[in-house]
CSV table of C-alpha atoms in Angstrom, one decimal:
chain,number,residue,atom,x,y,z
A,1,MET,CA,4.9,-29.6,-14.6
A,2,LEU,CA,1.4,-30.6,-15.1
A,3,ASP,CA,0.8,-28.5,-12.3
A,4,GLU,CA,0.1,-24.9,-11.9
A,5,ALA,CA,0.4,-22.8,-8.2
A,6,TYR,CA,0.1,-18.8,-8.7
A,7,ILE,CA,-1.0,-16.2,-6.4
A,8,HIS,CA,-3.9,-14.2,-8.3
A,9,SER,CA,-4.3,-10.8,-6.0
A,10,GLU,CA,-8.2,-10.5,-5.5
A,11,PRO,CA,-10.2,-7.1,-3.8
A,12,LEU,CA,-10.4,-7.3,0.3
A,13,GLY,CA,-14.1,-5.5,0.2
A,14,VAL,CA,-15.2,-2.0,1.7
A,15,VAL,CA,-12.1,0.1,2.9
A,16,LEU,CA,-12.2,2.4,5.2
A,17,ILE,CA,-9.5,5.5,4.4
A,18,ILE,CA,-9.1,8.1,7.5
A,19,GLY,CA,-7.3,10.5,6.1
A,20,ALA,CA,-4.7,13.1,8.2
A,21,TRP,CA,-4.4,16.7,8.4
A,22,ASN,CA,-0.6,17.4,8.3
A,23,TYR,CA,-1.0,16.6,4.2
A,24,PRO,CA,-4.5,16.3,3.9
A,25,PHE,CA,-4.7,15.8,0.1
A,26,VAL,CA,-1.9,13.8,-1.0
A,27,LEU,CA,-3.0,11.4,2.7
A,28,THR,CA,-6.4,10.7,1.7
A,29,ILE,CA,-5.8,10.3,-2.3
A,30,GLN,CA,-3.2,8.2,-2.4
A,31,PRO,CA,-4.7,5.0,-0.1
A,32,LEU,CA,-7.1,6.3,-2.5
A,33,ILE,CA,-4.8,5.0,-5.2
A,34,GLY,CA,-3.8,1.9,-4.2
A,35,ALA,CA,-7.4,1.4,-2.8
A,36,ILE,CA,-8.9,1.5,-6.7
A,37,ALA,CA,-6.0,-0.4,-8.6
A,38,ALA,CA,-6.7,-3.3,-6.4
A,39,GLY,CA,-10.4,-3.3,-6.9
A,40,ASN,CA,-12.4,-2.7,-3.7
A,41,ALA,CA,-15.0,0.0,-2.9
A,42,VAL,CA,-13.5,2.9,-0.5
A,43,ILE,CA,-15.3,5.1,2.4
A,44,ILE,CA,-13.0,8.1,2.6
A,45,LYS,CA,-12.9,9.8,5.7
A,46,PRO,CA,-11.3,13.2,5.6
A,47,SER,CA,-9.3,15.3,8.4
A,48,GLU,CA,-12.1,17.7,10.2
A,49,VAL,CA,-9.0,19.7,11.1
A,50,SER,CA,-8.2,20.5,7.4
A,51,GLU,CA,-12.0,21.9,6.9
A,52,ASN,CA,-11.3,23.4,3.9
A,53,THR,CA,-9.7,20.6,2.1
A,54,ALA,CA,-11.8,17.8,3.5
A,55,LYS,CA,-15.0,20.5,2.4
A,56,ILE,CA,-12.6,20.0,-1.3
A,57,VAL,CA,-12.7,16.2,-1.4
A,58,SER,CA,-16.1,15.5,-0.6
A,59,LYS,CA,-16.8,18.3,-4.1
A,60,LEU,CA,-14.9,16.9,-6.3
A,61,LEU,CA,-14.5,12.7,-6.2
A,62,PRO,CA,-18.2,12.7,-6.5
A,63,GLN,CA,-17.7,14.2,-10.0
A,64,TYR,CA,-15.2,11.3,-11.3
A,65,LEU,CA,-16.0,8.8,-9.5
A,66,ASP,CA,-18.8,6.2,-9.0
A,67,GLN,CA,-20.6,7.4,-5.6
A,68,ASP,CA,-21.9,3.9,-5.3
A,69,LEU,CA,-18.2,3.1,-4.3
A,70,TYR,CA,-16.8,5.6,-3.3
A,71,VAL,CA,-18.2,7.9,-0.5
A,72,VAL,CA,-16.2,10.2,1.3
A,73,ILE,CA,-17.6,11.5,5.0
A,74,ASN,CA,-16.9,14.0,6.4
A,75,GLY,CA,-17.7,14.8,10.3
A,76,GLY,CA,-15.4,14.5,13.8
A,77,VAL,CA,-14.9,12.6,16.7
A,78,LYS,CA,-18.7,11.9,16.5
A,79,GLU,CA,-18.9,11.0,13.1
A,80,THR,CA,-15.1,8.7,13.3
A,81,THR,CA,-16.7,6.3,16.1
A,82,GLU,CA,-19.7,5.2,14.1
A,83,LEU,CA,-17.5,4.5,11.3
A,84,LEU,CA,-15.4,2.3,13.8
A,85,ARG,CA,-18.6,0.3,15.3
A,86,GLN,CA,-19.2,-0.7,10.8
A,87,ARG,CA,-17.4,-4.4,9.6
A,88,PHE,CA,-14.7,-2.9,7.3
A,89,ASP,CA,-12.6,-5.6,5.3
A,90,HIS,CA,-9.7,-3.5,6.0
A,91,ILE,CA,-9.0,0.3,7.5
A,92,LEU,CA,-6.4,2.1,6.7
A,93,TYR,CA,-5.4,5.8,8.8
A,94,THR,CA,-3.3,8.5,9.2
A,95,GLY,CA,-2.4,10.7,12.2
A,96,ASN,CA,-1.0,10.1,16.1
A,97,THR,CA,-0.3,6.9,18.0
A,98,ALA,CA,-2.6,7.7,20.2
A,99,VAL,CA,-5.3,7.3,18.0
A,100,GLY,CA,-4.1,4.2,16.6
A,101,LYS,CA,-4.9,2.6,18.8
A,102,ILE,CA,-8.5,3.0,18.9
A,103,VAL,CA,-8.4,2.2,15.7
A,104,MET,CA,-7.0,-0.8,16.3
A,105,GLU,CA,-9.5,-2.2,19.2
A,106,ALA,CA,-12.0,-0.7,17.2
A,107,ALA,CA,-11.0,-3.2,13.8
A,108,ALA,CA,-9.9,-6.0,16.3
A,109,LYS,CA,-13.4,-7.0,17.2
A,110,HIS,CA,-14.0,-7.2,13.5
A,111,LEU,CA,-11.2,-9.0,13.2
A,112,THR,CA,-10.4,-6.7,10.1
A,113,PRO,CA,-7.0,-6.1,9.2
A,114,VAL,CA,-5.2,-2.8,10.1
A,115,THR,CA,-2.3,-0.5,8.6
A,116,LEU,CA,-1.7,2.4,10.8
A,117,GLU,CA,0.7,4.9,9.4
A,118,LEU,CA,1.6,6.6,12.7
A,119,GLY,CA,4.6,9.1,13.9
A,120,GLY,CA,7.6,9.3,16.8
A,121,LYS,CA,10.2,11.3,16.7
A,122,SER,CA,12.4,10.3,14.4
A,123,PRO,CA,16.6,11.1,15.3
A,124,CYS,CA,18.4,12.3,12.8
A,125,TYR,CA,22.7,11.4,13.3
A,126,VAL,CA,25.0,13.7,12.3
A,127,ASP,CA,28.4,12.1,11.8
A,128,LYS,CA,32.0,14.2,12.5
A,129,ASP,CA,32.7,12.7,9.0
A,130,CYS,CA,30.1,14.7,6.6
A,131,ASP,CA,29.7,18.0,5.1
A,132,LEU,CA,27.9,19.9,7.7
A,133,ASP,CA,27.5,23.2,5.6
A,134,ILE,CA,25.1,20.1,2.2
A,135,ALA,CA,23.7,18.3,6.6
A,136,CYS,CA,23.1,21.8,7.2
A,137,ARG,CA,20.9,21.9,4.2
A,138,ARG,CA,19.1,19.4,3.7
A,139,ILE,CA,17.9,19.0,7.8
A,140,THR,CA,16.4,22.9,7.7
A,141,TRP,CA,14.7,21.6,4.4
A,142,GLY,CA,13.0,18.7,5.5
A,143,LYS,CA,12.1,20.0,9.6
A,144,TYR,CA,10.9,23.7,8.6
A,145,MET,CA,8.6,23.0,5.7
A,146,ASN,CA,5.3,23.1,6.8
A,147,CYS,CA,6.2,24.8,9.7
A,148,GLY,CA,8.1,21.0,11.1
A,149,GLN,CA,4.3,19.3,10.4
A,150,THR,CA,5.3,16.3,9.0
A,151,CYS,CA,5.4,12.6,10.2
A,152,ILE,CA,8.9,12.1,8.9
A,153,ALA,CA,10.5,15.2,9.4
A,154,PRO,CA,13.8,14.8,11.4
A,155,ASP,CA,12.6,15.3,15.0
A,156,TYR,CA,16.1,15.7,16.5
A,157,ILE,CA,19.9,15.7,16.2
A,158,LEU,CA,22.2,13.1,17.6
A,159,CYS,CA,25.7,14.6,17.0
A,160,GLU,CA,29.5,15.5,19.0
A,161,PRO,CA,29.0,18.4,21.3
A,162,SER,CA,31.9,19.7,18.9
A,163,LEU,CA,29.6,19.9,16.0
A,164,GLN,CA,26.6,21.4,17.9
A,165,SER,CA,28.4,25.6,17.2
A,166,GLN,CA,28.9,24.7,13.8
A,167,ILE,CA,24.8,23.2,13.2
A,168,VAL,CA,23.3,26.5,15.1
A,169,GLN,CA,25.2,28.2,12.5
A,170,LYS,CA,24.7,26.6,9.5
A,171,ILE,CA,21.4,26.3,10.1
A,172,LYS,CA,21.2,30.0,10.7
A,173,GLU,CA,22.6,31.0,8.1
A,174,THR,CA,19.6,28.6,5.9
A,175,VAL,CA,16.9,29.5,7.1
A,176,LYS,CA,17.9,33.1,6.0
A,177,GLU,CA,18.7,31.8,3.2
A,178,PHE,CA,15.2,30.5,2.0
A,179,TYR,CA,12.7,32.3,4.2
A,180,GLY,CA,15.0,35.9,3.9
A,181,GLU,CA,15.5,37.9,6.7
A,182,ASN,CA,12.3,38.3,8.6
A,183,VAL,CA,10.7,35.0,8.5
A,184,LYS,CA,7.5,35.8,9.2
A,185,GLU,CA,7.0,37.8,6.6
A,186,SER,CA,7.9,35.1,3.7
A,187,PRO,CA,5.7,33.5,1.4
A,188,ASP,CA,6.9,29.8,2.1
A,189,TYR,CA,6.6,29.4,5.4
A,190,GLU,CA,3.3,28.3,6.8
A,191,ARG,CA,1.9,28.3,10.6
A,192,ILE,CA,1.3,25.8,12.7
A,193,ILE,CA,-2.9,24.4,12.5
A,194,ASN,CA,-4.7,25.7,15.4
A,195,LEU,CA,-4.7,26.9,18.1
A,196,HIS,CA,-4.5,23.7,20.2
A,197,HIS,CA,-1.8,22.4,18.4
A,198,PHE,CA,0.2,25.8,18.5
A,199,LYS,CA,0.1,26.1,22.7
A,200,ARG,CA,1.4,22.7,22.6
A,201,ILE,CA,4.0,23.7,21.7
A,202,ILE,CA,5.0,26.4,23.0
A,203,ASN,CA,4.8,24.3,25.8
A,204,LEU,CA,7.7,22.5,24.8
A,205,LEU,CA,9.9,25.6,25.4
A,206,GLU,CA,9.9,25.6,28.8
A,207,GLY,CA,13.0,25.7,30.4
A,208,GLN,CA,14.8,24.7,27.6
A,209,LYS,CA,18.4,26.7,26.4
A,210,ILE,CA,17.0,28.4,22.8
A,211,ALA,CA,20.6,29.3,20.6
A,212,TYR,CA,18.2,30.1,17.8
A,213,GLY,CA,14.7,31.4,17.1
A,214,GLY,CA,11.6,31.2,19.6
A,215,GLU,CA,9.5,34.2,18.5
A,216,THR,CA,5.7,33.2,18.1
A,217,ASP,CA,2.2,34.7,17.6
A,218,GLU,CA,0.0,33.6,19.1
A,219,ALA,CA,-3.0,35.5,17.2
A,220,THR,CA,-1.3,34.2,13.8
A,221,CYS,CA,0.0,30.5,15.4
A,222,TYR,CA,3.5,31.7,14.4
A,223,ILE,CA,6.7,29.3,15.8
A,224,ALA,CA,9.5,31.3,14.3
A,225,PRO,CA,12.7,27.8,13.0
A,226,THR,CA,13.9,27.2,16.4
A,227,ILE,CA,17.2,25.3,17.2
A,228,LEU,CA,17.9,23.7,21.6
A,229,THR,CA,20.8,22.8,22.2
A,230,ASP,CA,22.7,20.7,24.9
A,231,VAL,CA,19.3,19.3,25.9
A,232,ASP,CA,18.4,16.6,28.4
A,233,PRO,CA,16.8,13.4,26.6
A,234,GLU,CA,14.8,13.3,30.1
A,235,ALA,CA,13.1,17.3,28.9
A,236,LYS,CA,9.5,17.0,27.8
A,237,VAL,CA,10.3,18.1,24.5
A,238,MET,CA,12.0,15.4,24.8
A,239,GLN,CA,9.2,12.9,25.8
A,240,GLU,CA,6.5,13.9,22.1
A,241,GLU,CA,7.0,13.6,18.8
A,242,ILE,CA,7.7,17.7,18.1
A,243,PHE,CA,5.2,18.2,15.6
A,244,GLY,CA,6.9,22.3,15.1
A,245,PRO,CA,9.5,24.1,13.7
A,246,ILE,CA,11.6,22.9,17.1
A,247,LEU,CA,14.8,21.9,16.8
A,248,PRO,CA,16.6,19.6,19.8
A,249,ILE,CA,20.3,19.2,19.6
A,250,VAL,CA,21.1,16.0,22.3
A,251,PRO,CA,25.1,16.0,22.2
A,252,VAL,CA,26.2,12.1,22.2
A,253,LYS,CA,30.1,11.2,23.1
A,254,ASN,CA,30.2,9.3,19.4
A,255,ALA,CA,28.1,6.8,17.1
A,256,ASP,CA,27.6,4.2,19.1
A,257,GLU,CA,25.8,6.4,22.0
A,258,ALA,CA,23.7,7.5,19.5
A,259,ILE,CA,22.7,3.8,18.7
A,260,LYS,CA,22.4,3.4,22.2
A,261,PHE,CA,19.9,6.3,22.5
A,262,ILE,CA,18.3,5.4,19.5
A,263,ASN,CA,17.5,1.7,21.0
A,264,ASP,CA,16.4,2.9,24.4
A,265,HIS,CA,13.9,4.9,23.0
A,266,GLU,CA,10.0,3.8,20.4
A,267,LYS,CA,11.4,3.4,17.4
A,268,PRO,CA,10.7,6.0,15.0
A,269,LEU,CA,8.9,6.4,11.3
A,270,ALA,CA,12.0,7.1,10.4
A,271,PHE,CA,16.2,7.4,10.9
A,272,TYR,CA,18.9,10.0,9.2
A,273,ILE,CA,22.5,9.5,8.7
A,274,PHE,CA,24.6,12.0,8.2
A,275,SER,CA,28.2,10.7,7.7
A,276,ARG,CA,30.7,10.0,4.9
A,277,ASN,CA,31.8,6.8,5.9
A,278,ASN,CA,29.0,4.5,4.3
A,279,LYS,CA,30.5,1.7,6.1
A,280,LEU,CA,29.3,3.6,9.6
A,281,ILE,CA,26.1,4.5,7.8
A,282,LYS,CA,24.9,1.0,7.2
A,283,ARG,CA,26.3,0.1,10.1
A,284,MET,CA,23.8,1.9,11.7
A,285,ILE,CA,20.6,0.8,9.8
A,286,ASP,CA,22.0,-2.7,10.9
A,287,GLU,CA,22.3,-1.6,14.8
A,288,THR,CA,19.0,0.1,14.6
A,289,SER,CA,15.1,-0.3,14.2
A,290,SER,CA,12.8,2.1,12.0
A,291,GLY,CA,10.5,2.1,9.9
A,292,GLY,CA,12.9,4.3,7.3
A,293,VAL,CA,16.0,5.2,6.7
A,294,THR,CA,17.9,7.9,4.2
A,295,GLY,CA,21.3,8.4,4.5
A,296,ASN,CA,22.4,11.9,3.6
A,297,ASP,CA,19.0,13.7,3.5
A,298,VAL,CA,16.1,13.7,4.9
A,299,ILE,CA,12.6,12.6,3.9
A,300,MET,CA,13.6,11.2,0.0
A,301,HIS,CA,12.5,8.0,1.1
A,302,PHE,CA,8.6,9.0,1.1
A,303,THR,CA,9.1,9.8,-2.3
A,304,LEU,CA,10.0,6.6,-4.0
A,305,SER,CA,7.3,4.9,-5.5
A,306,SER,CA,9.6,1.5,-5.6
A,307,LEU,CA,10.0,1.5,-1.6
A,308,PRO,CA,6.9,0.7,0.9
A,309,PHE,CA,6.4,3.5,3.8
A,310,GLY,CA,4.6,2.3,7.3
A,311,GLY,CA,6.0,2.4,10.8
A,312,VAL,CA,7.9,0.1,12.7
A,313,GLY,CA,6.4,-0.7,16.6
A,314,SER,CA,4.7,2.2,18.2
A,315,SER,CA,5.8,4.3,14.6
A,316,GLY,CA,3.4,2.3,12.5
A,317,ILE,CA,1.5,-0.9,11.3
A,318,GLY,CA,1.7,-2.5,7.4
A,319,ALA,CA,2.4,0.0,4.8
A,320,TYR,CA,1.9,1.1,1.3
A,321,HIS,CA,2.9,3.1,-1.5
A,322,GLY,CA,3.4,2.2,-5.9
A,323,LYS,CA,2.8,-1.6,-6.3
A,324,HIS,CA,2.7,-2.1,-2.0
A,325,SER,CA,-0.4,-0.6,-2.0
A,326,PHE,CA,-2.3,-2.7,-4.5
A,327,ASP,CA,-0.4,-5.3,-2.7
A,328,THR,CA,-1.8,-3.9,1.4
A,329,PHE,CA,-5.5,-4.0,-0.5
A,330,SER,CA,-5.3,-7.6,-1.7
A,331,HIS,CA,-5.8,-11.3,-0.5
A,332,GLN,CA,-2.7,-13.0,-2.4
A,333,ARG,CA,-5.1,-16.0,-2.2
A,334,SER,CA,-2.8,-18.9,-3.1
A,335,CYS,CA,-3.9,-21.4,-6.1
A,336,LEU,CA,-2.8,-24.7,-7.1
A,337,LEU,CA,-4.6,-26.2,-10.2
A,338,LYS,CA,-3.8,-30.2,-10.4
A,339,SER,CA,-3.3,-32.5,-13.6
A,340,LEU,CA,-5.8,-35.5,-12.9
A,341,LYS,CA,-3.0,-37.5,-14.3
A,342,ARG,CA,0.4,-38.9,-12.8
A,343,GLU,CA,-2.5,-40.8,-10.3
A,344,GLY,CA,0.7,-43.7,-9.4
A,345,ILE,CA,2.5,-41.5,-7.7
A,346,ASN,CA,-0.6,-40.5,-5.3
A,347,LYS,CA,-0.7,-43.7,-3.9
A,348,LEU,CA,2.2,-42.5,-1.2
A,349,ARG,CA,-0.1,-40.8,0.0
A,350,TYR,CA,-3.1,-42.4,-0.3
A,351,PRO,CA,-4.3,-46.3,3.0
A,352,PRO,CA,-3.9,-48.6,2.9
A,353,ASN,CA,-0.4,-47.8,4.7
A,354,SER,CA,2.4,-50.0,4.1
A,355,GLN,CA,6.5,-50.1,4.8
A,356,SER,CA,7.5,-49.2,1.5
A,357,LYS,CA,5.7,-46.1,1.5
A,358,VAL,CA,7.9,-44.8,5.0
A,359,ASP,CA,10.7,-44.9,4.3
A,360,LEU,CA,10.0,-43.2,0.5
A,361,ALA,CA,8.1,-41.2,3.0
A,362,LYS,CA,11.2,-40.4,5.6
A,363,PHE,CA,13.6,-40.9,1.8
A,364,LEU,CA,11.3,-37.3,0.9
A,365,ILE,CA,11.1,-35.6,3.9
A,366,LEU,CA,13.3,-36.5,7.0
A,367,LYS,CA,16.4,-36.1,4.3
A,368,ARG,CA,14.8,-33.0,3.0
A,369,PHE,CA,15.3,-33.8,0.1
A,370,ASN,CA,15.7,-30.3,-0.9
A,371,LYS,CA,15.8,-28.4,-4.2
A,372,GLY,CA,18.8,-28.2,-4.3
A,373,LYS,CA,19.4,-32.1,-4.7
A,374,LEU,CA,16.1,-32.5,-6.5
A,375,CYS,CA,17.7,-30.6,-8.6
A,376,LEU,CA,21.0,-32.2,-9.4
A,377,LEU,CA,19.6,-35.4,-9.4
A,378,MET,CA,17.5,-34.4,-12.6
A,379,LEU,CA,20.4,-33.1,-14.1
A,380,THR,CA,22.4,-36.0,-13.8
A,381,VAL,CA,19.4,-38.3,-15.3
A,382,LEU,CA,19.5,-35.9,-18.0
A,383,GLY,CA,22.9,-35.9,-18.4
A,384,ILE,CA,22.6,-39.8,-18.6
A,385,VAL,CA,19.8,-39.7,-21.4
A,386,ALA,CA,21.9,-37.4,-23.2
A,387,ALA,CA,25.0,-39.5,-23.1
A,388,VAL,CA,23.2,-42.2,-24.4
A,389,LEU,CA,21.3,-40.7,-27.0
A,390,ILE,CA,24.8,-39.1,-28.1
A,391,LYS,CA,25.7,-42.8,-27.9
A,392,LYS,CA,22.7,-43.5,-30.2
A,393,TYR,CA,22.6,-41.1,-32.5
A,394,GLN,CA,26.9,-41.4,-33.1
A,395,ALA,CA,26.2,-44.9,-34.3
A,396,VAL,CA,23.3,-44.0,-36.4
A,397,LEU,CA,26.0,-41.7,-38.0
A,398,ARG,CA,28.5,-44.0,-38.3
A,399,ARG,CA,26.5,-46.2,-39.9
A,400,LYS,CA,24.9,-43.4,-42.7
A,401,ALA,CA,28.7,-42.2,-43.2
A,402,LEU,CA,29.9,-45.7,-44.2
A,403,LEU,CA,26.6,-46.8,-46.3
A,404,ILE,CA,27.1,-42.8,-48.3
A,405,PHE,CA,30.7,-44.0,-48.8
A,406,LEU,CA,30.1,-47.7,-50.1
A,407,VAL,CA,27.5,-45.7,-52.1
A,408,VAL,CA,30.3,-42.8,-53.5
A,409,HIS,CA,32.8,-46.1,-53.7
A,410,ARG,CA,30.7,-48.4,-56.6
A,411,LEU,CA,29.2,-44.8,-58.4
A,412,HIS,CA,33.2,-44.5,-59.0
A,413,TRP,CA,34.2,-48.3,-59.1
A,414,SER,CA,31.4,-48.4,-62.5
A,415,SER,CA,32.1,-44.8,-64.3
A,416,LYS,CA,35.5,-46.4,-64.3
A,417,GLN,CA,34.0,-49.7,-65.6
A,418,TRP,CA,31.7,-47.3,-68.4
């Protein structure tokens, strides 16, 4: 082919990254790496809630990056609001849905594309046909690390009523294994970020049946690993993302009811399924929607750079991680370089029009002359050409063979005469 068609990835321009407070370093630096790799200039706005990390980022980045291209701006709502008034070529925000709507509204005034990494209530379905010991260990790890302040932590469990007591007991045993007899004294168990979020989470416990945990200490923002059983789907704890160490268990009759429950609510950022039945896992994936899925584990899909990470619906827009970060912060520019040769074939698109041109256009377009048919035609033509060449070549070979035979025969006859 004389023409060349390709995709040219080019930088979007100036990118704004608004980080989160729960994992303030990784959720700021990881998208920053993708934006730099794609060739953009970046303004970084760390979360003011995690002020110590914000100070470290603003101190360290200028030491290693070009200060004219990569700028850190610290501050609160006032500074963020002023930033959002400016025109950017892309905005990536990680945080809650309410602020995500504000970011998207501000971006819309300039038609600026956004990547919104939000949250939601990520369900965890535990099938009766699974290894409960392994399932509960992995759920405990994912739910209570960082004191539940993880956007893709399992928010609640769906299971058959008969499994509730077993799950509670096994999670209790695992908490003891992870954090010891006195969780509050464990160096591996974190605290709630501030008093505001501490009180918000405590309010979610009102009127609930606490099967395990529930201890709190306002002075240190400590909330113990807590499990709630027989939770009413209409309860306050089921109306918002918990973002804390409270694990409600909602009984369902079977997988069908679990699927219906999930589909009756907003699309979550993650969905977790524990079962030995791979067909059931695939079915639940097919019949629900979420930002990501992990089967027989939690959170681990986030760790694979080969998988895009992002939400869907109210849990987010767009995705990043690995090569997907490069794509997010790039414009995929379609390029076609045409040859100045073969102008004869282009007469079809030039005036004046004629019936023969219309007939040819119908053949190419209306008859849907697709690539498969074109390839078949080309193979047929090549086959005919090859057959002709082989036949011609065979004739040449026969003539050469006859000539050699005559020469050899003559030499043989001459030798006898000699």
